[in-house]
PDB file of C-alpha atoms in Angstrom:
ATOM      1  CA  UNK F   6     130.558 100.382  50.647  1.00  0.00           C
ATOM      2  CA  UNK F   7     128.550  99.883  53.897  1.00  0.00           C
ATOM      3  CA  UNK F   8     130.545 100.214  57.319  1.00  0.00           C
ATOM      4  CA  UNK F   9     131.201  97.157  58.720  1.00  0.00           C
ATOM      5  CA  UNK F  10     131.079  94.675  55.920  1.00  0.00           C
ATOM      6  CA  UNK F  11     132.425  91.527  57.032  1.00  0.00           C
ATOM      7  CA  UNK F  12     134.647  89.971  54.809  1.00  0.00           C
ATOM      8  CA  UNK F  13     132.229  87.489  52.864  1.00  0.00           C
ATOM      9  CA  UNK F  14     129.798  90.188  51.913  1.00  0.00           C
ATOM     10  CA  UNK F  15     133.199  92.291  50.414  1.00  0.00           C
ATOM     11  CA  UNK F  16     134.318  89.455  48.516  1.00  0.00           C
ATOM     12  CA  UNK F  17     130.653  88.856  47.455  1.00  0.00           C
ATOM     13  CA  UNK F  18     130.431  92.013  46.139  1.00  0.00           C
ATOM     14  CA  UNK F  19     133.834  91.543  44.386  1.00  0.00           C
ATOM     15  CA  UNK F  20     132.657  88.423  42.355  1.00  0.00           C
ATOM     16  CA  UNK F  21     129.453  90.373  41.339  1.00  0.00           C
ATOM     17  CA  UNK F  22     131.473  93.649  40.578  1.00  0.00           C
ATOM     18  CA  UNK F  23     134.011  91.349  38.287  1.00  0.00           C
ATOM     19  CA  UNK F  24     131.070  89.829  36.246  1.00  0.00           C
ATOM     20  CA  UNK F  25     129.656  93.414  35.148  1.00  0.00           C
ATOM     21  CA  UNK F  26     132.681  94.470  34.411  1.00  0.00           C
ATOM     22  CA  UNK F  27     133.615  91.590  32.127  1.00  0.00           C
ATOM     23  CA  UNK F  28     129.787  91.943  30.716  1.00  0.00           C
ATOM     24  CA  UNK F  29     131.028  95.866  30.180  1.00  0.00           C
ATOM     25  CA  UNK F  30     133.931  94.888  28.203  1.00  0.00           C
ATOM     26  CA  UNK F  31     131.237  92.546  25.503  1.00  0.00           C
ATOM     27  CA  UNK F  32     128.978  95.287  25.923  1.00  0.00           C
ATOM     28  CA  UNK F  33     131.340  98.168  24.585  1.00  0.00           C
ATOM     29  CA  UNK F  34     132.437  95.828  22.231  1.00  0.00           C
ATOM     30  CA  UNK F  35     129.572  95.079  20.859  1.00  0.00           C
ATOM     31  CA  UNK F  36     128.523  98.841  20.427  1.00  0.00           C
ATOM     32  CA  UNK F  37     131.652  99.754  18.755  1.00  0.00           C
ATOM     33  CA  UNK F  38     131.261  97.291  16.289  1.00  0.00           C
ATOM     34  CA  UNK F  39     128.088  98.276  15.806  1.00  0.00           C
ATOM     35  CA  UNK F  40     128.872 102.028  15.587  1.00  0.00           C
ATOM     36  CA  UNK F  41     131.277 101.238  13.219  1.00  0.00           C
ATOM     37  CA  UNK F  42     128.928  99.592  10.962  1.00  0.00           C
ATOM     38  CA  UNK F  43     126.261 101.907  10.717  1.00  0.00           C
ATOM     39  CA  UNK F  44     127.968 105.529  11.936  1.00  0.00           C
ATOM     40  CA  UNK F  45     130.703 105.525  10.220  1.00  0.00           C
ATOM     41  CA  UNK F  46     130.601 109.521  10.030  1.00  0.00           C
ATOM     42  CA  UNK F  47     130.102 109.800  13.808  1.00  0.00           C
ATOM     43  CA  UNK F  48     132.117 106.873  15.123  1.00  0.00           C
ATOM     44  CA  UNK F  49     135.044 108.554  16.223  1.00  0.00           C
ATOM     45  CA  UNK F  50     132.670 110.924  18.251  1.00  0.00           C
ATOM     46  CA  UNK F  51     131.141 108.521  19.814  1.00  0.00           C
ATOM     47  CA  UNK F  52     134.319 107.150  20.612  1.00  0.00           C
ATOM     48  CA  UNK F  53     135.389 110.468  22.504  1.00  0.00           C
ATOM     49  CA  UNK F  54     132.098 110.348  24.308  1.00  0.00           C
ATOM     50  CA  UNK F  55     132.586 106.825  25.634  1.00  0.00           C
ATOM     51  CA  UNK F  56     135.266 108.706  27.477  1.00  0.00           C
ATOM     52  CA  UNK F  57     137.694 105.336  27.913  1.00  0.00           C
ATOM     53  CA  UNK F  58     141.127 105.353  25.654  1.00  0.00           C
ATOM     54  CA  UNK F  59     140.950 104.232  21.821  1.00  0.00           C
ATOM     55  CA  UNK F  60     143.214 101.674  22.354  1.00  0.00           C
ATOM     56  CA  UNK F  61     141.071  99.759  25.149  1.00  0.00           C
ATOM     57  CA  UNK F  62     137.893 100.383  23.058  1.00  0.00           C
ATOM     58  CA  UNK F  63     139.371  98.919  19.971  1.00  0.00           C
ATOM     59  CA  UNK F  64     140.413  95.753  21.447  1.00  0.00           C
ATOM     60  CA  UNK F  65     137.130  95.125  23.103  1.00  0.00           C
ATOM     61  CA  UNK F  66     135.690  95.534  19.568  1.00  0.00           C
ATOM     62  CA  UNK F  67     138.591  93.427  18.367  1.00  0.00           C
ATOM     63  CA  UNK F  68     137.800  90.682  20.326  1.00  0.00           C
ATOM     64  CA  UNK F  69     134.021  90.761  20.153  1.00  0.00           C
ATOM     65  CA  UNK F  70     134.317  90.888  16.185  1.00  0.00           C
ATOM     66  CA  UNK F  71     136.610  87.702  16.724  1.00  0.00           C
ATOM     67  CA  UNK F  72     134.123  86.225  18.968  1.00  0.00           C
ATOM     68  CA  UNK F  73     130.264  86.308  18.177  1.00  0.00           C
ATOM     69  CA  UNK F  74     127.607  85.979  20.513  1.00  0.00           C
ATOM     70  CA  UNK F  75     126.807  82.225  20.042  1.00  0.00           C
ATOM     71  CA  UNK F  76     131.110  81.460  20.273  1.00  0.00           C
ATOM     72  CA  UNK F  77     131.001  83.445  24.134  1.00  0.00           C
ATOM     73  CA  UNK F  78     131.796  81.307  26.742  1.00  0.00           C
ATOM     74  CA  UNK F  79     129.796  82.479  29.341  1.00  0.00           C
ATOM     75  CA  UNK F  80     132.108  80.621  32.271  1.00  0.00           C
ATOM     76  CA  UNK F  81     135.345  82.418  30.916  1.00  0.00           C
ATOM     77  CA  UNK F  82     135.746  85.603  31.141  1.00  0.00           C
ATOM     78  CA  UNK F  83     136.432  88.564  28.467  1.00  0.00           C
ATOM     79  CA  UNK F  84     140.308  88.266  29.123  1.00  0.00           C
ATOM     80  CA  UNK F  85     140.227  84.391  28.601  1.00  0.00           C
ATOM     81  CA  UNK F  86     138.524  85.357  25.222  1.00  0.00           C
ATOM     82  CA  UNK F  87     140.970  88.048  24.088  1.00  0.00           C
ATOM     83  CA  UNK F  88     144.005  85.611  24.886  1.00  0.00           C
ATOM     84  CA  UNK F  89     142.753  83.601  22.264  1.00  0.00           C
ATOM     85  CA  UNK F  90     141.241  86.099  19.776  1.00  0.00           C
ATOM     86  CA  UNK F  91     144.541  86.260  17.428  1.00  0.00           C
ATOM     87  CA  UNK F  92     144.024  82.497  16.991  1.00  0.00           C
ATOM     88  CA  UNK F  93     142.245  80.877  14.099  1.00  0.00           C
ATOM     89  CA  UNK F  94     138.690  79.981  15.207  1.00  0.00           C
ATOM     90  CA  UNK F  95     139.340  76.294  15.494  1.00  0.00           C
ATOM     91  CA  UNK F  96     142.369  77.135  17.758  1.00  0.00           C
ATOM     92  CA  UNK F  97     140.006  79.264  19.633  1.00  0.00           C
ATOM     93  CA  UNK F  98     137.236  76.571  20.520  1.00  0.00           C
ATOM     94  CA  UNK F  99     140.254  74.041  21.476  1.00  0.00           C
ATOM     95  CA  UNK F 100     141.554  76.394  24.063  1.00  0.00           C
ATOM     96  CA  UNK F 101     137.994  77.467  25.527  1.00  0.00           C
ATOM     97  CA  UNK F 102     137.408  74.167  25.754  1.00  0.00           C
ATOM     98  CA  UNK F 103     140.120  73.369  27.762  1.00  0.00           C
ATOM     99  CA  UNK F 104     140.114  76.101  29.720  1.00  0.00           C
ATOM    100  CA  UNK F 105     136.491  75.645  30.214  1.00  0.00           C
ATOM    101  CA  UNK F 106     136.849  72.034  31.654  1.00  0.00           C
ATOM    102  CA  UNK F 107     140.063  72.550  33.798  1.00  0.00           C
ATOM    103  CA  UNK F 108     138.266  75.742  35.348  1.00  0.00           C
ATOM    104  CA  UNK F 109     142.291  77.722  34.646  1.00  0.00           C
ATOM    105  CA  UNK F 110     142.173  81.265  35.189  1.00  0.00           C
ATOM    106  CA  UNK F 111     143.569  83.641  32.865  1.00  0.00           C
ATOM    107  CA  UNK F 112     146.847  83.367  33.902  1.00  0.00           C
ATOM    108  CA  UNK F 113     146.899  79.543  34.042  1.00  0.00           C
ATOM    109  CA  UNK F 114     145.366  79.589  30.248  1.00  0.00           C
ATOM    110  CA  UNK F 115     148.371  82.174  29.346  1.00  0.00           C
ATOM    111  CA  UNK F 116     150.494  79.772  30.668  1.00  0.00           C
ATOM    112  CA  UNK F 117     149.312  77.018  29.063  1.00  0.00           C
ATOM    113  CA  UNK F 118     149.657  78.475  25.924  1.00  0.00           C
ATOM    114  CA  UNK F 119     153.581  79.615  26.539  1.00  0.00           C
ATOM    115  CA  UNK F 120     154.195  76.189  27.131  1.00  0.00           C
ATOM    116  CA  UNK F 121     152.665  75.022  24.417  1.00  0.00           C
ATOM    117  CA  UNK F 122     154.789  77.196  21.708  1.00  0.00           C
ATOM    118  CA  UNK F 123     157.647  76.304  23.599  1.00  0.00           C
ATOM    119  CA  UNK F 124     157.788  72.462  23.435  1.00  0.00           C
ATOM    120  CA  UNK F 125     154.788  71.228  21.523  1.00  0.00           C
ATOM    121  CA  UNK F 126     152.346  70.282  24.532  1.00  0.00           C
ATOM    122  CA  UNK F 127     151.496  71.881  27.865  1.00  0.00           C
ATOM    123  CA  UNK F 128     153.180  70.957  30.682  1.00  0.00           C
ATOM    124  CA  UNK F 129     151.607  69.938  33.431  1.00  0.00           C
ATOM    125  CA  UNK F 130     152.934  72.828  35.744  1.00  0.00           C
ATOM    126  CA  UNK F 131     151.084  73.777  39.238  1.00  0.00           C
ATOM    127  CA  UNK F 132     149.546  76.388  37.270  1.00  0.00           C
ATOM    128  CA  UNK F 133     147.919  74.307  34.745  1.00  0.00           C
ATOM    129  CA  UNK F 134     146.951  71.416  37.035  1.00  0.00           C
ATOM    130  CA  UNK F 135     143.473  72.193  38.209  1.00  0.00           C
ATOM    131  CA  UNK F 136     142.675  73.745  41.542  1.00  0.00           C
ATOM    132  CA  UNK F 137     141.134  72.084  44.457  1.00  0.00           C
ATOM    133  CA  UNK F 138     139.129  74.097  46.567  1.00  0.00           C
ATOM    134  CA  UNK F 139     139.522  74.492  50.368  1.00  0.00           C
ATOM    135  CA  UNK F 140     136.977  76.175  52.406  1.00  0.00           C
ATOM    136  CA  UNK F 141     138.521  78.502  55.114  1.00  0.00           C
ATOM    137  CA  UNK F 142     136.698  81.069  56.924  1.00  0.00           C
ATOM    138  CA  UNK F 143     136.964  84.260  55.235  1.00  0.00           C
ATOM    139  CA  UNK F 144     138.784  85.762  58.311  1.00  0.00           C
ATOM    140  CA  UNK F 145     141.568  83.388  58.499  1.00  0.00           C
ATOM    141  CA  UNK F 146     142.089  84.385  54.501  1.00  0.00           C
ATOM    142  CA  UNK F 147     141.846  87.861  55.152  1.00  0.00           C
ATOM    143  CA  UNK F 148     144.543  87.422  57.809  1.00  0.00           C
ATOM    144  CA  UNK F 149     146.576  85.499  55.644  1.00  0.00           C
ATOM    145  CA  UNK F 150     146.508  88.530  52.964  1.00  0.00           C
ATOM    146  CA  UNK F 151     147.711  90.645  54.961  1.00  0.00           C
ATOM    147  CA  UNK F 152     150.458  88.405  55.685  1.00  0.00           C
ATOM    148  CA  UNK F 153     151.745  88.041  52.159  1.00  0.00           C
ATOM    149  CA  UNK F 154     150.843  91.910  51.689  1.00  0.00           C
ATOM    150  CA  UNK F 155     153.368  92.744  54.242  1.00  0.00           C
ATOM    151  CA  UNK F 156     156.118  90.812  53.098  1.00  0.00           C
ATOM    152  CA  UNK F 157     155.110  91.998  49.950  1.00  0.00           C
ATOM    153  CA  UNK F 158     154.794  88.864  48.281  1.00  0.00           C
ATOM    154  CA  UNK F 159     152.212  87.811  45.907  1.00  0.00           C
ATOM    155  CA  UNK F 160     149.347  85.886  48.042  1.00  0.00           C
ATOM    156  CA  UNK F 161     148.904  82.436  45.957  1.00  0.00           C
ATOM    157  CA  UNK F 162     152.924  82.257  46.260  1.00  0.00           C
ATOM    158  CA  UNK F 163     153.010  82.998  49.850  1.00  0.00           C
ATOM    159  CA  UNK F 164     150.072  80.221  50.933  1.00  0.00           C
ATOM    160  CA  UNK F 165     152.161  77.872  48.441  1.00  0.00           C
ATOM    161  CA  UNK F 166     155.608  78.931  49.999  1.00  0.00           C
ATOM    162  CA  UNK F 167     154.254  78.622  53.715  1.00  0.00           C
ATOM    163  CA  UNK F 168     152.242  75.050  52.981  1.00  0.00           C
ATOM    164  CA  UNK F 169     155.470  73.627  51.477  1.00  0.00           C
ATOM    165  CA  UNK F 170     157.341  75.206  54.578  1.00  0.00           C
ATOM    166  CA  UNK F 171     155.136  73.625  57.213  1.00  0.00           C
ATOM    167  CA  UNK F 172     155.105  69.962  55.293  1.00  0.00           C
ATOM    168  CA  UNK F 173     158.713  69.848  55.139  1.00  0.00           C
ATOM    169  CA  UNK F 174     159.035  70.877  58.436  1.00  0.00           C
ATOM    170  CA  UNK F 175     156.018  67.675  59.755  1.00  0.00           C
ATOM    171  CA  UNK F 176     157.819  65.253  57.300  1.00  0.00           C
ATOM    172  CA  UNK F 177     161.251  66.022  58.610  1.00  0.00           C
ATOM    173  CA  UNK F 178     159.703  64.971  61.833  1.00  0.00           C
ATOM    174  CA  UNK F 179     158.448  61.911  60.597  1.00  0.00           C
ATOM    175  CA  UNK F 180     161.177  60.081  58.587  1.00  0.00           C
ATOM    176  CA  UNK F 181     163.600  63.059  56.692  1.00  0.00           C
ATOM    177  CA  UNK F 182     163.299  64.428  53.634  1.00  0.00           C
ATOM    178  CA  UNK F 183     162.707  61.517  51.402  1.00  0.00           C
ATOM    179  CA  UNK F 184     159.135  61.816  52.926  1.00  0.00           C
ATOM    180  CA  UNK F 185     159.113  65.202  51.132  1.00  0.00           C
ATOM    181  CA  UNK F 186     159.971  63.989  47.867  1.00  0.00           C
ATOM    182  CA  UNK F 187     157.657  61.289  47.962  1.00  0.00           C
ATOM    183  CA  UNK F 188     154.890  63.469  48.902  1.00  0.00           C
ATOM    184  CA  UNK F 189     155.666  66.435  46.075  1.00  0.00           C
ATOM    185  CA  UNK F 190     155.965  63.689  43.350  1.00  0.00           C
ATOM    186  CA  UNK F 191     152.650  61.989  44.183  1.00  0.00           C
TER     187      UNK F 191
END
């Protein structure tokens, strides 16, 4: 990495760095599946060469053999895929969709699901609500990181925790805590 990268140009670089490695994970999928199909005699060396474990190379060509090409959802990612790849395809395209249109990361589509086997429909949990986006200056979010890093709390948690903090704190001000309530339930 250049010296002196602000903070922007890292994160930047993240986004970019996450999108070739989800391509990598279709991409070795793909050419196991098609190593297995017409090397059958040389597959497992090929598999050695690839130098990754067996077990992370045979689900990438798991879940590229449970998704073709056309089926990719090209604004989900490979993990949002392989979540779903045990499903039945019509289970599969129900959950992409939804994922697709609420925008849920991984995690929110995992938790989605969990909910879903548990009581019949999702909940509507802070996770699977939809995000809003707030635009901060990338220093003020790099200070805040460090922040949660040193009380070694996970950062979405610790911007939630502090938020809540602060409102309670301004509606306690303004009228007590049935200000709060009102404000969480809306």
């Amino acid at each position: 990495m250049p010296a002196g990268m602000a903070y922007d140009e890292w994160e930047r670089a993240g986004h970019q760095l996450v999108g070739v490695l989800d391509s990598s994970c279709w991409w070795l999928g793909d050419w196991l599946k098609y190593g297995k199909d017409h090397y059958t005699d040389r597959y497992q060396r090929g598999i050695r060469a690839a130098g990754l474990s067996y077990q992370t190379l045979r689900n990438y060509a798991w879940v590229s053999r449970r998704f073709d090409l056309a089926r990719r959802r090209p604004a989900l990612s490979f993990q949002h895929h392989a979540e779903l790849a045990s499903m039945p395809v019509g289970e599969q395209d129900l959950w992409l969709d939804r994922a697709e249109q609420r925008q849920w990361t991984t995690r929110q589509l995992r938790g989605a699901l969990r909910a879903t086997r548990q009581g019949g429909q999702p909940a509507r949990t802070a996770a699977a609500e939809p995000s809003r986006r707030l635009e901060v200056p990338g220093s003020r979010v790099q200070w805040w990181h460090k922040a949660a890093e040193q009380l070694g709390v996970d950062f979405e948690q610790w911007v939630m925790t502090t938020l809540d903090s602060a409102a309670a704190s301004a509606l306690e001000e303004l009228g007590g805590v049935e200000g709060r309530k009102e404000a969480v339930s809306a």
